[in-house]
Amino acid sequence: MMNTQELKTTVSKLSPDQLLQFAEWFEEFLADQWDKKIESDITTGRLDALGKQADNEFLAGRAKPL
């Protein structure tokens, strides 16, 4: 497995087309990781308090339309 410095060196040597392909893949990879983290937070109840706070703010009329 590569360490971070080796990975940086390898990425810096990619051709423009390869770099674009890598960037597109990496962006999708990060989005998938984010989705998994949010799913985990929801499943384990880590967001429950924030959800209740948001509901209370809305019910109290302190929500602003987007």
GROMACS .gro file of N, CA and C in nm:
model
  198
    1MET      N    1   0.084  -0.118   0.000
    1MET     CA    2   0.000   0.000   0.000
    1MET      C    3   0.090   0.125   0.000
    2MET      N    4   0.049   0.225  -0.075
    2MET     CA    5   0.127   0.349  -0.084
    2MET      C    6   0.102   0.437   0.037
    3ASN      N    7   0.205   0.510   0.075
    3ASN     CA    8   0.182   0.612   0.177
    3ASN      C    9   0.138   0.741   0.106
    4THR      N   10   0.101   0.839   0.183
    4THR     CA   11   0.046   0.962   0.126
    4THR      C   12   0.144   1.031   0.032
    5GLN      N   13   0.269   1.038   0.068
    5GLN     CA   14   0.368   1.106  -0.016
    5GLN      C   15   0.385   1.033  -0.149
    6GLU      N   16   0.388   0.900  -0.145
    6GLU     CA   17   0.399   0.822  -0.269
    6GLU      C   18   0.277   0.845  -0.358
    7LEU      N   19   0.162   0.852  -0.296
    7LEU     CA   20   0.039   0.877  -0.371
    7LEU      C   21   0.043   1.015  -0.437
    8LYS      N   22   0.085   1.117  -0.361
    8LYS     CA   23   0.097   1.252  -0.417
    8LYS      C   24   0.193   1.254  -0.535
    9THR      N   25   0.306   1.188  -0.520
    9THR     CA   26   0.405   1.184  -0.628
    9THR      C   27   0.347   1.117  -0.752
   10THR      N   28   0.278   1.005  -0.733
   10THR     CA   29   0.219   0.933  -0.845
   10THR      C   30   0.113   1.019  -0.914
   11VAL      N   31   0.027   1.082  -0.837
   11VAL     CA   32  -0.079   1.165  -0.895
   11VAL      C   33  -0.018   1.283  -0.971
   12SER      N   34   0.088   1.340  -0.919
   12SER     CA   35   0.149   1.456  -0.986
   12SER      C   36   0.210   1.419  -1.121
   13LYS      N   37   0.235   1.291  -1.145
   13LYS     CA   38   0.294   1.245  -1.271
   13LYS      C   39   0.190   1.202  -1.374
   14LEU      N   40   0.063   1.209  -1.340
   14LEU     CA   41  -0.041   1.168  -1.434
   14LEU      C   42  -0.050   1.266  -1.550
   15SER      N   43  -0.087   1.213  -1.666
   15SER     CA   44  -0.113   1.300  -1.781
   15SER      C   45  -0.241   1.379  -1.754
   16PRO      N   46  -0.265   1.486  -1.827
   16PRO     CA   47  -0.388   1.563  -1.805
   16PRO      C   48  -0.514   1.478  -1.815
   17ASP      N   49  -0.519   1.387  -1.913
   17ASP     CA   50  -0.638   1.301  -1.928
   17ASP      C   51  -0.652   1.205  -1.809
   18GLN      N   52  -0.539   1.147  -1.767
   18GLN     CA   53  -0.542   1.056  -1.653
   18GLN      C   54  -0.580   1.131  -1.525
   19LEU      N   55  -0.529   1.252  -1.511
   19LEU     CA   56  -0.561   1.331  -1.393
   19LEU      C   57  -0.710   1.362  -1.388
   20LEU      N   58  -0.768   1.395  -1.501
   20LEU     CA   59  -0.912   1.422  -1.506
   20LEU      C   60  -0.991   1.297  -1.468
   21GLN      N   61  -0.951   1.182  -1.522
   21GLN     CA   62  -1.019   1.057  -1.487
   21GLN      C   63  -1.006   1.028  -1.338
   22PHE      N   64  -0.887   1.049  -1.285
   22PHE     CA   65  -0.866   1.026  -1.142
   22PHE      C   66  -0.951   1.122  -1.059
   23ALA      N   67  -0.952   1.249  -1.098
   23ALA     CA   68  -1.028   1.350  -1.023
   23ALA      C   69  -1.177   1.315  -1.022
   24GLU      N   70  -1.229   1.272  -1.135
   24GLU     CA   71  -1.370   1.234  -1.142
   24GLU      C   72  -1.398   1.114  -1.051
   25TRP      N   73  -1.309   1.014  -1.055
   25TRP     CA   74  -1.325   0.897  -0.970
   25TRP      C   75  -1.317   0.938  -0.822
   26PHE      N   76  -1.218   1.022  -0.788
   26PHE     CA   77  -1.198   1.058  -0.649
   26PHE      C   78  -1.315   1.140  -0.595
   27GLU      N   79  -1.369   1.226  -0.677
   27GLU     CA   80  -1.487   1.304  -0.635
   27GLU      C   81  -1.604   1.211  -0.604
   28GLU      N   82  -1.624   1.112  -0.689
   28GLU     CA   83  -1.732   1.014  -0.664
   28GLU      C   84  -1.702   0.932  -0.539
   29PHE      N   85  -1.576   0.894  -0.521
   29PHE     CA   86  -1.535   0.818  -0.403
   29PHE      C   87  -1.565   0.897  -0.276
   30LEU      N   88  -1.527   1.026  -0.274
   30LEU     CA   89  -1.553   1.109  -0.156
   30LEU      C   90  -1.702   1.124  -0.130
   31ALA      N   91  -1.781   1.140  -0.236
   31ALA     CA   92  -1.926   1.151  -0.220
   31ALA      C   93  -1.983   1.023  -0.159
   32ASP      N   94  -1.935   0.908  -0.205
   32ASP     CA   95  -1.981   0.780  -0.150
   32ASP      C   96  -1.944   0.766  -0.003
   33GLN      N   97  -1.823   0.809   0.033
   33GLN     CA   98  -1.780   0.805   0.172
   33GLN      C   99  -1.869   0.894   0.259
   34TRP      N  100  -1.900   1.014   0.208
   34TRP     CA  101  -1.988   1.107   0.279
   34TRP      C  102  -2.125   1.043   0.301
   35ASP      N  103  -2.180   0.983   0.195
   35ASP     CA  104  -2.311   0.919   0.206
   35ASP      C  105  -2.310   0.809   0.312
   36LYS      N  106  -2.204   0.728   0.314
   36LYS     CA  107  -2.194   0.621   0.412
   36LYS      C  108  -2.187   0.677   0.554
   37LYS      N  109  -2.113   0.786   0.572
   37LYS     CA  110  -2.100   0.848   0.705
   37LYS      C  111  -2.235   0.903   0.751
   38ILE      N  112  -2.306   0.972   0.662
   38ILE     CA  113  -2.437   1.027   0.698
   38ILE      C  114  -2.534   0.913   0.732
   39GLU      N  115  -2.533   0.807   0.649
   39GLU     CA  116  -2.619   0.692   0.678
   39GLU      C  117  -2.589   0.635   0.816
   40SER      N  118  -2.462   0.620   0.846
   40SER     CA  119  -2.422   0.568   0.977
   40SER      C  120  -2.468   0.660   1.089
   41ASP      N  121  -2.450   0.790   1.070
   41ASP     CA  122  -2.493   0.887   1.173
   41ASP      C  123  -2.644   0.882   1.194
   42ILE      N  124  -2.718   0.866   1.087
   42ILE     CA  125  -2.864   0.859   1.098
   42ILE      C  126  -2.904   0.729   1.170
   43THR      N  127  -2.846   0.618   1.126
   43THR     CA  128  -2.879   0.487   1.182
   43THR      C  129  -2.849   0.480   1.332
   44THR      N  130  -2.738   0.539   1.372
   44THR     CA  131  -2.698   0.531   1.513
   44THR      C  132  -2.760   0.640   1.599
   45GLY      N  133  -2.837   0.731   1.537
   45GLY     CA  134  -2.906   0.834   1.613
   45GLY      C  135  -2.823   0.957   1.643
   46ARG      N  136  -2.706   0.969   1.582
   46ARG     CA  137  -2.619   1.084   1.611
   46ARG      C  138  -2.679   1.217   1.566
   47LEU      N  139  -2.775   1.212   1.475
   47LEU     CA  140  -2.835   1.336   1.425
   47LEU      C  141  -2.971   1.366   1.487
   48ASP      N  142  -3.016   1.280   1.577
   48ASP     CA  143  -3.149   1.296   1.637
   48ASP      C  144  -3.165   1.431   1.708
   49ALA      N  145  -3.067   1.469   1.787
   49ALA     CA  146  -3.077   1.595   1.862
   49ALA      C  147  -3.083   1.714   1.768
   50LEU      N  148  -3.004   1.710   1.662
   50LEU     CA  149  -3.007   1.821   1.565
   50LEU      C  150  -3.141   1.826   1.492
   51GLY      N  151  -3.197   1.710   1.462
   51GLY     CA  152  -3.327   1.705   1.397
   51GLY      C  153  -3.436   1.762   1.486
   52LYS      N  154  -3.432   1.727   1.613
   52LYS     CA  155  -3.531   1.781   1.707
   52LYS      C  156  -3.515   1.932   1.723
   53GLN      N  157  -3.391   1.977   1.727
   53GLN     CA  158  -3.367   2.122   1.738
   53GLN      C  159  -3.421   2.194   1.614
   54ALA      N  160  -3.399   2.139   1.497
   54ALA     CA  161  -3.450   2.200   1.374
   54ALA      C  162  -3.603   2.202   1.374
   55ASP      N  163  -3.665   2.092   1.417
   55ASP     CA  164  -3.811   2.088   1.426
   55ASP      C  165  -3.863   2.195   1.521
   56ASN      N  166  -3.798   2.208   1.636
   56ASN     CA  167  -3.841   2.309   1.734
   56ASN      C  168  -3.826   2.450   1.679
   57GLU      N  169  -3.717   2.478   1.609
   57GLU     CA  170  -3.697   2.610   1.549
   57GLU      C  171  -3.807   2.638   1.446
   58PHE      N  172  -3.840   2.537   1.367
   58PHE     CA  173  -3.944   2.554   1.266
   58PHE      C  174  -4.080   2.579   1.331
   59LEU      N  175  -4.114   2.498   1.431
   59LEU     CA  176  -4.243   2.512   1.499
   59LEU      C  177  -4.254   2.646   1.572
   60ALA      N  178  -4.141   2.699   1.615
   60ALA     CA  179  -4.141   2.827   1.684
   60ALA      C  180  -4.143   2.945   1.586
   61GLY      N  181  -4.146   2.915   1.457
   61GLY     CA  182  -4.152   3.022   1.357
   61GLY      C  183  -4.019   3.088   1.329
   62ARG      N  184  -3.910   3.023   1.366
   62ARG     CA  185  -3.779   3.083   1.344
   62ARG      C  186  -3.710   3.032   1.219
   63ALA      N  187  -3.784   2.966   1.134
   63ALA     CA  188  -3.728   2.916   1.007
   63ALA      C  189  -3.746   3.023   0.900
   64LYS      N  190  -3.647   3.037   0.814
   64LYS     CA  191  -3.653   3.133   0.705
   64LYS      C  192  -3.666   3.057   0.574
   65PRO      N  193  -3.753   3.104   0.485
   65PRO     CA  194  -3.764   3.038   0.354
   65PRO      C  195  -3.633   3.051   0.277
   66LEU      N  196  -3.603   2.950   0.199
   66LEU     CA  197  -3.482   2.954   0.117
   66LEU      C  198  -3.506   3.035  -0.008
   0.00000   0.00000   0.00000
